[in-house]
Short mmCIF file of N, CA and C in Angstrom, two decimals:
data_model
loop_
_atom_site.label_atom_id
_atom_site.label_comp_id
_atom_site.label_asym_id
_atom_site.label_seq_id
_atom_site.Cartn_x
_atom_site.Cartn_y
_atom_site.Cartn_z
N UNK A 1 -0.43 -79.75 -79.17
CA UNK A 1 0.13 -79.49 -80.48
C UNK A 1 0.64 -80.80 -81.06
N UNK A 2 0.68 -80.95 -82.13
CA UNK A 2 0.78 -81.87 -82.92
C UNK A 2 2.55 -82.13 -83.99
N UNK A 3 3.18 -82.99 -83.44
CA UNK A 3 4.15 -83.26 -84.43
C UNK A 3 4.43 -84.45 -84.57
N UNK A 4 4.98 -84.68 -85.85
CA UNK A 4 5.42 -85.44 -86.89
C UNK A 4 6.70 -85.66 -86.83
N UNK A 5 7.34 -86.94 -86.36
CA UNK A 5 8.53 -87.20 -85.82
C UNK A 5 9.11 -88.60 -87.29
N UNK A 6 9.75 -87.87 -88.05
CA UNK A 6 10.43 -88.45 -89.13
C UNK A 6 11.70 -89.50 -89.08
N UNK A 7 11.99 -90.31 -88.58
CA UNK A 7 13.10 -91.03 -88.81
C UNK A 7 13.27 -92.76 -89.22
N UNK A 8 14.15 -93.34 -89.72
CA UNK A 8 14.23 -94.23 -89.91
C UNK A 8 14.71 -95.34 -88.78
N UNK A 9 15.32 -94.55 -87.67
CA UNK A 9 15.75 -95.32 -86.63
C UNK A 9 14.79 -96.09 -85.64
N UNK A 10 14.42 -96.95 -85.46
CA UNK A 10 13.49 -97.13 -83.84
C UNK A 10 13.83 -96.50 -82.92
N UNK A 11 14.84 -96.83 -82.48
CA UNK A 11 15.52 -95.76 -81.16
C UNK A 11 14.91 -94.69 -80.77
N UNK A 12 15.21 -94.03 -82.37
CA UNK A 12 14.99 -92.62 -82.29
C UNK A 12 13.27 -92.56 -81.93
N UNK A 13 12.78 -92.90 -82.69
CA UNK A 13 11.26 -92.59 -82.51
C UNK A 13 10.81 -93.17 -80.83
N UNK A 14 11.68 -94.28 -80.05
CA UNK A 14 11.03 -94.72 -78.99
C UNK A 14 11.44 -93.68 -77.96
N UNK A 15 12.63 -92.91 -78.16
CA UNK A 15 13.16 -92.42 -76.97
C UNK A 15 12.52 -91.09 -77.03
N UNK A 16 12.53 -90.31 -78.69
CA UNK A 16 11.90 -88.94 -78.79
C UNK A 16 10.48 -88.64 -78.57
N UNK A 17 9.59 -90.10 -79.36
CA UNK A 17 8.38 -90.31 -78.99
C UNK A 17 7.57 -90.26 -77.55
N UNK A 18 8.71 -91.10 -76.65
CA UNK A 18 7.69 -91.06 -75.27
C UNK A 18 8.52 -89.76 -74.65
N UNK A 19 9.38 -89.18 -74.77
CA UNK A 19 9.78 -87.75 -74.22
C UNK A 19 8.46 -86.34 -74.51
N UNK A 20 8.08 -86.54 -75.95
CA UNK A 20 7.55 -85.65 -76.24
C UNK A 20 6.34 -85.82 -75.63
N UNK A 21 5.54 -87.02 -75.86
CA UNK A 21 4.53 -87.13 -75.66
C UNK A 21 4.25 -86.71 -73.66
N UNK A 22 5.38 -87.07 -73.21
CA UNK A 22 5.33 -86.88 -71.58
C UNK A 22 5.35 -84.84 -71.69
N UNK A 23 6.04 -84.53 -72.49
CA UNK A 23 5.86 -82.98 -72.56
C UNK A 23 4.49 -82.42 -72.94
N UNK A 24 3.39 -83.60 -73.64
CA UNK A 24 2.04 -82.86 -73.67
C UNK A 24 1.84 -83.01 -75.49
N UNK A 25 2.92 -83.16 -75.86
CA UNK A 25 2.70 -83.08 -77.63
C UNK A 25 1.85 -84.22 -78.04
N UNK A 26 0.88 -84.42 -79.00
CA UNK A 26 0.90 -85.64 -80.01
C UNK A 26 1.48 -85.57 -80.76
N UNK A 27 2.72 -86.96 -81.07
CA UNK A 27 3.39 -87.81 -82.02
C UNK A 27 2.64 -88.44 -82.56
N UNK A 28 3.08 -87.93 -84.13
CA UNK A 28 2.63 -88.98 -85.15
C UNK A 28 4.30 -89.21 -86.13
N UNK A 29 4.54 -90.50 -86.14
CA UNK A 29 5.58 -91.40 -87.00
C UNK A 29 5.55 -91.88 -87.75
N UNK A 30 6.39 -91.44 -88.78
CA UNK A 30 6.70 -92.19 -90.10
C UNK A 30 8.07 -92.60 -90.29
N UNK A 31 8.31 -93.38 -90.79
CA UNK A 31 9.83 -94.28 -90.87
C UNK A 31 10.78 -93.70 -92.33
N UNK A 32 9.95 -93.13 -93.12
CA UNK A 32 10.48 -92.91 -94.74
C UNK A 32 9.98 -91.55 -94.93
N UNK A 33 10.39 -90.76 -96.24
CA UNK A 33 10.22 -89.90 -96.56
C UNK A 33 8.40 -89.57 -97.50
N UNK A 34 7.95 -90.91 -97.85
CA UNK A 34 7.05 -90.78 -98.47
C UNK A 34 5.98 -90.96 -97.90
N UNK A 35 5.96 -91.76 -96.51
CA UNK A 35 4.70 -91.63 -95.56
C UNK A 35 4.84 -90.06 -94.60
N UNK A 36 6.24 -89.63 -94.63
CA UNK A 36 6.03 -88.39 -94.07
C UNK A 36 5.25 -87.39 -94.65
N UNK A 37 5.32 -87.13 -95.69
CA UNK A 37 4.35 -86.42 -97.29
C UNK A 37 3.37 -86.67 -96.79
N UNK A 38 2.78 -87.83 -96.89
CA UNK A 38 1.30 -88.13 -96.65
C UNK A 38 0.82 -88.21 -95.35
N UNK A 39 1.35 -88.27 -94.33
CA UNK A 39 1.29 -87.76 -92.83
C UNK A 39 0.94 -86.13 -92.82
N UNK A 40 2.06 -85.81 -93.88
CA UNK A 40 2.13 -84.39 -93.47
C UNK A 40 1.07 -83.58 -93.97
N UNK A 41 0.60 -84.09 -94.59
CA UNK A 41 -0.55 -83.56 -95.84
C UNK A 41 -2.02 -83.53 -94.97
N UNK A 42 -2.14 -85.07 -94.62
CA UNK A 42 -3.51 -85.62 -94.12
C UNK A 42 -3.57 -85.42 -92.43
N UNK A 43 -2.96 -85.18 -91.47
CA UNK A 43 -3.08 -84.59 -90.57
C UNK A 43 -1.91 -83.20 -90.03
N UNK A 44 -1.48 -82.31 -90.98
CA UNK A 44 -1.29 -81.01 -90.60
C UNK A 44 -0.75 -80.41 -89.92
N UNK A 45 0.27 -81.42 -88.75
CA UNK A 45 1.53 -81.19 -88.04
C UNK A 45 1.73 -79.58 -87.76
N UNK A 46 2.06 -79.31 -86.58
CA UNK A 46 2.55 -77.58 -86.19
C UNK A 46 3.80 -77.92 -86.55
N UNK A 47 4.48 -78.77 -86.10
CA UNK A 47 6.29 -79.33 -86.44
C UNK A 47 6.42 -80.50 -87.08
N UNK A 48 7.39 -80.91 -87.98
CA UNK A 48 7.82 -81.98 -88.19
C UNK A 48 9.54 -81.79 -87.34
N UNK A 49 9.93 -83.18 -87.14
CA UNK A 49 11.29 -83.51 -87.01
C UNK A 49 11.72 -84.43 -87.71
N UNK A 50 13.07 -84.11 -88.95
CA UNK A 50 13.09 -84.69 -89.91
C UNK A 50 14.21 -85.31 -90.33
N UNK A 51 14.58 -86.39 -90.01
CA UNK A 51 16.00 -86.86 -90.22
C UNK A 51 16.56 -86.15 -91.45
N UNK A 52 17.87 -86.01 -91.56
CA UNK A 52 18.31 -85.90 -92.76
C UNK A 52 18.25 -87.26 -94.09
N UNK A 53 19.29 -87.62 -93.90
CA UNK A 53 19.54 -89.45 -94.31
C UNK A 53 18.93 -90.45 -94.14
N UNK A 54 18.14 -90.63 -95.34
CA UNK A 54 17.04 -91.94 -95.06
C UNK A 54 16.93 -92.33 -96.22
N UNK A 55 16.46 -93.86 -96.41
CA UNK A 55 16.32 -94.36 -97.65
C UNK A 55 15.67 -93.73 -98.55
N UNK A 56 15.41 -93.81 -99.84
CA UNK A 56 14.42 -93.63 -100.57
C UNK A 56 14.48 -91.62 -100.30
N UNK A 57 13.50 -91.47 -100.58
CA UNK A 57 13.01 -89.82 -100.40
C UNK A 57 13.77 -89.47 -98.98
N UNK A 58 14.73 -88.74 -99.51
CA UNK A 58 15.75 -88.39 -97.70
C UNK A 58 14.68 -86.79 -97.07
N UNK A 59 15.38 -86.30 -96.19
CA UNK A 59 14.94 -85.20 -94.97
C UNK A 59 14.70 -83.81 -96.39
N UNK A 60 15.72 -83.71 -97.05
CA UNK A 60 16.06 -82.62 -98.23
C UNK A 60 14.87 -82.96 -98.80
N UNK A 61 14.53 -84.16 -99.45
CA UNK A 61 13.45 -83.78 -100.23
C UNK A 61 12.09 -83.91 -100.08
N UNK A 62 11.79 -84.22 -99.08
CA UNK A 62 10.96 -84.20 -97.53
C UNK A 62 10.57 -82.60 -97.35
N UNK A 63 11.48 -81.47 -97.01
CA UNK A 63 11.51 -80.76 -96.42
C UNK A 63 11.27 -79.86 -97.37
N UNK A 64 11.70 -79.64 -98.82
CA UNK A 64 11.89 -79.28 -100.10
C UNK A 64 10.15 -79.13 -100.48
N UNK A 65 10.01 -80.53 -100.42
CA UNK A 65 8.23 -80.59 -100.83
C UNK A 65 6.93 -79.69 -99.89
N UNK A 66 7.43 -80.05 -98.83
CA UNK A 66 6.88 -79.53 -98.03
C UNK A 66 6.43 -78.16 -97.80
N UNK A 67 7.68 -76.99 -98.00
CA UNK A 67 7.99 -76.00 -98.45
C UNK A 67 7.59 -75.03 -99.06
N UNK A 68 7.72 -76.07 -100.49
CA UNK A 68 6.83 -75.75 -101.61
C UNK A 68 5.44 -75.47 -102.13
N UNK A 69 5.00 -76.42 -101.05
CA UNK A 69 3.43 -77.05 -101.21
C UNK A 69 2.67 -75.84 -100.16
N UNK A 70 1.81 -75.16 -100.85
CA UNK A 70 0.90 -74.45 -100.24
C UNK A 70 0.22 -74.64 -99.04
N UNK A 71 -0.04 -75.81 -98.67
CA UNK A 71 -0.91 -76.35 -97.88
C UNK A 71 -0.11 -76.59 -96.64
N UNK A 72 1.36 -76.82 -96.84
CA UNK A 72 2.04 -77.58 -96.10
C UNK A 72 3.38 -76.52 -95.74
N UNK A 73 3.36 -75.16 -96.49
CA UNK A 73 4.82 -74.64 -95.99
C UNK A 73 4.44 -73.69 -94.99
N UNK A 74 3.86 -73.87 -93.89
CA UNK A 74 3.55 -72.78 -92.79
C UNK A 74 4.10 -73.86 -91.88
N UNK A 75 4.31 -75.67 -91.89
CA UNK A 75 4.80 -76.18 -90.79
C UNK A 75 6.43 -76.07 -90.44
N UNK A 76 6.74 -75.88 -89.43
CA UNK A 76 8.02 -75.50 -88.92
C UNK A 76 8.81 -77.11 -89.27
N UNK A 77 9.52 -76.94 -89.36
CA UNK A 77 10.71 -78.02 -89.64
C UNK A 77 11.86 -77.85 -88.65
N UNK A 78 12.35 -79.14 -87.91
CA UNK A 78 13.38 -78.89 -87.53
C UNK A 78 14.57 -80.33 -87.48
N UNK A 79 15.27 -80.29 -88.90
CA UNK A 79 16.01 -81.21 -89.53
C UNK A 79 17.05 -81.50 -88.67
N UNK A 80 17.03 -83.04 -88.53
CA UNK A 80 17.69 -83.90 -87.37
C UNK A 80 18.73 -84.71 -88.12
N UNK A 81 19.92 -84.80 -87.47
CA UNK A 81 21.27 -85.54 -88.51
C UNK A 81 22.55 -86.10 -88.13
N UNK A 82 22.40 -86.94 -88.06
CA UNK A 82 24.22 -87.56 -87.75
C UNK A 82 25.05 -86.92 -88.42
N UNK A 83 24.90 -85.93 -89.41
CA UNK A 83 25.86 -85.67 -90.86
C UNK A 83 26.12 -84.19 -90.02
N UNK A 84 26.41 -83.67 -89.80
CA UNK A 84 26.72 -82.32 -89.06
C UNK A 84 28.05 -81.93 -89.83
N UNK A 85 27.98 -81.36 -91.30
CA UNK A 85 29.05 -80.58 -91.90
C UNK A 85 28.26 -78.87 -92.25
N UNK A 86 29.49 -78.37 -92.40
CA UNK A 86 28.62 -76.90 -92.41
C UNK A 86 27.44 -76.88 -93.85
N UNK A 87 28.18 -77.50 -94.88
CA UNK A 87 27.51 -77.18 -96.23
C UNK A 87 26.20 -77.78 -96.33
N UNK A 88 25.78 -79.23 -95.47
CA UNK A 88 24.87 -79.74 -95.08
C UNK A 88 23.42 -78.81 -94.24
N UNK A 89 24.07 -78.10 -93.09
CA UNK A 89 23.22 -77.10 -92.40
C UNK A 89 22.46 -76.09 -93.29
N UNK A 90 24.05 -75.65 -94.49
CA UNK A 90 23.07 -74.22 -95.27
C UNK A 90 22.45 -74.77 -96.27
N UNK A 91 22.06 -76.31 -96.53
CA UNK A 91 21.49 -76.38 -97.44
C UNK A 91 19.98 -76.72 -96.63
N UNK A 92 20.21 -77.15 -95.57
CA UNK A 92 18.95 -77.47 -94.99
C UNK A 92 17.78 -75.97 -94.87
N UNK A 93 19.18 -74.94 -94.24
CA UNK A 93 17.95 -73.97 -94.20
C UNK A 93 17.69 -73.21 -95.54
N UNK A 94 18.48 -73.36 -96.55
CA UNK A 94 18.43 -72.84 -98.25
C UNK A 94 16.87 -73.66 -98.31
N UNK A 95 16.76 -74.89 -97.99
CA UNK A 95 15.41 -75.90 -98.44
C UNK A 95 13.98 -75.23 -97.70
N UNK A 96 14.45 -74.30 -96.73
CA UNK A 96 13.41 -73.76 -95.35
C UNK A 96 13.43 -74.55 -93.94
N UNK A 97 14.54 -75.25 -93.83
CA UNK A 97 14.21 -76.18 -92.74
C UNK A 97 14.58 -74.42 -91.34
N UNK A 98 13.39 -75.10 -90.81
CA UNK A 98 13.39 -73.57 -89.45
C UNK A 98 14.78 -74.00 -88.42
N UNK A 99 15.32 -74.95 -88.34
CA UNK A 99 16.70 -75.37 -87.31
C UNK A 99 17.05 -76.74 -87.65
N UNK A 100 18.32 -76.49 -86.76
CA UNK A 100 18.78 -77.58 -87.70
C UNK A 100 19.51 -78.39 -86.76
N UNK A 101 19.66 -79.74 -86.25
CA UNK A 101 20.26 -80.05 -85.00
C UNK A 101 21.03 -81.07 -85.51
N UNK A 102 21.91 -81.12 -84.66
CA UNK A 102 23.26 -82.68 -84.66
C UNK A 102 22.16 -84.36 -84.04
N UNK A 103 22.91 -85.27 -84.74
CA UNK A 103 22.16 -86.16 -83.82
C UNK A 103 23.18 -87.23 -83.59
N UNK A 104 23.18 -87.95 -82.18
CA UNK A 104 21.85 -87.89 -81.51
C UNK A 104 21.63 -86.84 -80.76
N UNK A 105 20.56 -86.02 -80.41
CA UNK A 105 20.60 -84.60 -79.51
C UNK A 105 19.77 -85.49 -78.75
N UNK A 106 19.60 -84.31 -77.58
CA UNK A 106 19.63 -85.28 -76.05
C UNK A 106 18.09 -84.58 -76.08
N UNK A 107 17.26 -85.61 -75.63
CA UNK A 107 15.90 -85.57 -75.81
C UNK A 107 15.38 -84.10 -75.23
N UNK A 108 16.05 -83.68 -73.95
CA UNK A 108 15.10 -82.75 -73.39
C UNK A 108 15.48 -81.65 -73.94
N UNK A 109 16.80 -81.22 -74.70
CA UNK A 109 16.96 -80.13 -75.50
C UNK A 109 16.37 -80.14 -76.60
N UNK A 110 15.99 -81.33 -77.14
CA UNK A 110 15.21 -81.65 -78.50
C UNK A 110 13.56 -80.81 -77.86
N UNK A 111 12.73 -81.25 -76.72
CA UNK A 111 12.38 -80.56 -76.39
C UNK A 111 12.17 -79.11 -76.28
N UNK A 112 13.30 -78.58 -75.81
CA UNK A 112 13.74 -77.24 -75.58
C UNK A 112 13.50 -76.52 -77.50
N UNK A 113 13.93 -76.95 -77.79
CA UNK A 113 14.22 -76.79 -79.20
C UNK A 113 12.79 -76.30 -79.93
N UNK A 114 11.64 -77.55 -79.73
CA UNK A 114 10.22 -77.70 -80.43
C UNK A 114 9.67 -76.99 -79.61
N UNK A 115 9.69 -76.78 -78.47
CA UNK A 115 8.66 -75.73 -77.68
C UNK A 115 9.34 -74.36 -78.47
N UNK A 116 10.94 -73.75 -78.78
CA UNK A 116 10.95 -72.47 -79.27
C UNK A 116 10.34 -72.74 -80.45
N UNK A 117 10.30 -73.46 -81.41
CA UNK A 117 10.05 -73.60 -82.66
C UNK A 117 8.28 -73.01 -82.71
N UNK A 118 7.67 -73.87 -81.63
CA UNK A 118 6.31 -73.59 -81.73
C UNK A 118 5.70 -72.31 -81.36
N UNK A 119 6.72 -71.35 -80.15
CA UNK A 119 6.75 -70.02 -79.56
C UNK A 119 6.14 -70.43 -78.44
N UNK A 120 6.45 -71.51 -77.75
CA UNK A 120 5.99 -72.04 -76.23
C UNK A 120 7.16 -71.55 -75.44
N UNK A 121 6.99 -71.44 -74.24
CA UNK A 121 7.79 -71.04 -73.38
C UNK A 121 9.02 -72.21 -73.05
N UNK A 122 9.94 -72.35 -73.06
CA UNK A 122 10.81 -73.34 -73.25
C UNK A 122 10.99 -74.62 -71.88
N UNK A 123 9.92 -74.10 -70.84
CA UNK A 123 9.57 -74.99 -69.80
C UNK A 123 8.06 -74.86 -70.10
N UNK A 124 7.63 -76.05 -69.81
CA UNK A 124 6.36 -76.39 -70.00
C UNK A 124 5.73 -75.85 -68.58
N UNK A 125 5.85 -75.86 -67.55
CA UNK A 125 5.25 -75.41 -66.19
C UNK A 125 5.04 -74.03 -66.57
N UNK A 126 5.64 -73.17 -67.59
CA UNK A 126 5.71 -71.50 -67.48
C UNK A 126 4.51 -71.39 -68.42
N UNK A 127 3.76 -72.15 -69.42
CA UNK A 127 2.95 -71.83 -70.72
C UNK A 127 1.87 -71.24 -69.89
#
């Protein structure tokens, strides 16, 4: 299965990137909100993971478009954030984001997380 790992951090993409990928997923990365669009468009992601806060086009309007867009609102979203206030969460899922996590979250629950999102069994040995 295929996801789309959104953030502006390196960190983030080196530590979430080789976690997932050791779980069996293909990662595909974008750093901004506007190569995520066009990521998301041109190869079709089962999940994105989507920072909130990012330059330019943030996670909201990322997630907003996405949503919207015929082609593109059947992919699960699951909006990633240092910003963890309540009014922040209900706007994420008001936008459709499918969950919504604190960050930094600890890779193998991030895991845990995208296997429910996808309806995989939440250990990979059980699929």
């Amino acid at each position: 299965m295929k996801i789309l790992l959104v953030d502006d951090e390196e960190i983030i993409h080196l530590s979430y990137t080789e976690h997932l990928q050791d779980g069996g997923f293909e990662v595909l990365n974008a750093y901004n909100g506007n190569d995520a669009l066009k990521l998301a468009r041109e190869e079709n992601p089962d999940l994105v993971i989507l920072d909130l806060l990012m330059p330019g086009k943030d996670g909201r309007d990322v997630c907003k478009e996405l949503k919207n867009d015929e082609e593109t609102r059947h992919i699960k979203i699951i909006m990633l954030t240092g910003k963890d206030e309540q009014h922040d969460r209900v706007l994420g899922f008001e936008l459709g984001a499918d969950e919504y996590l604190p960050k930094p979250y600890p890779v193998n629950f991030l895991e845990v997380a995208v296997r429910k999102q996808l309806g995989l069994h939440p250990y990979p040995d059980m699929d």
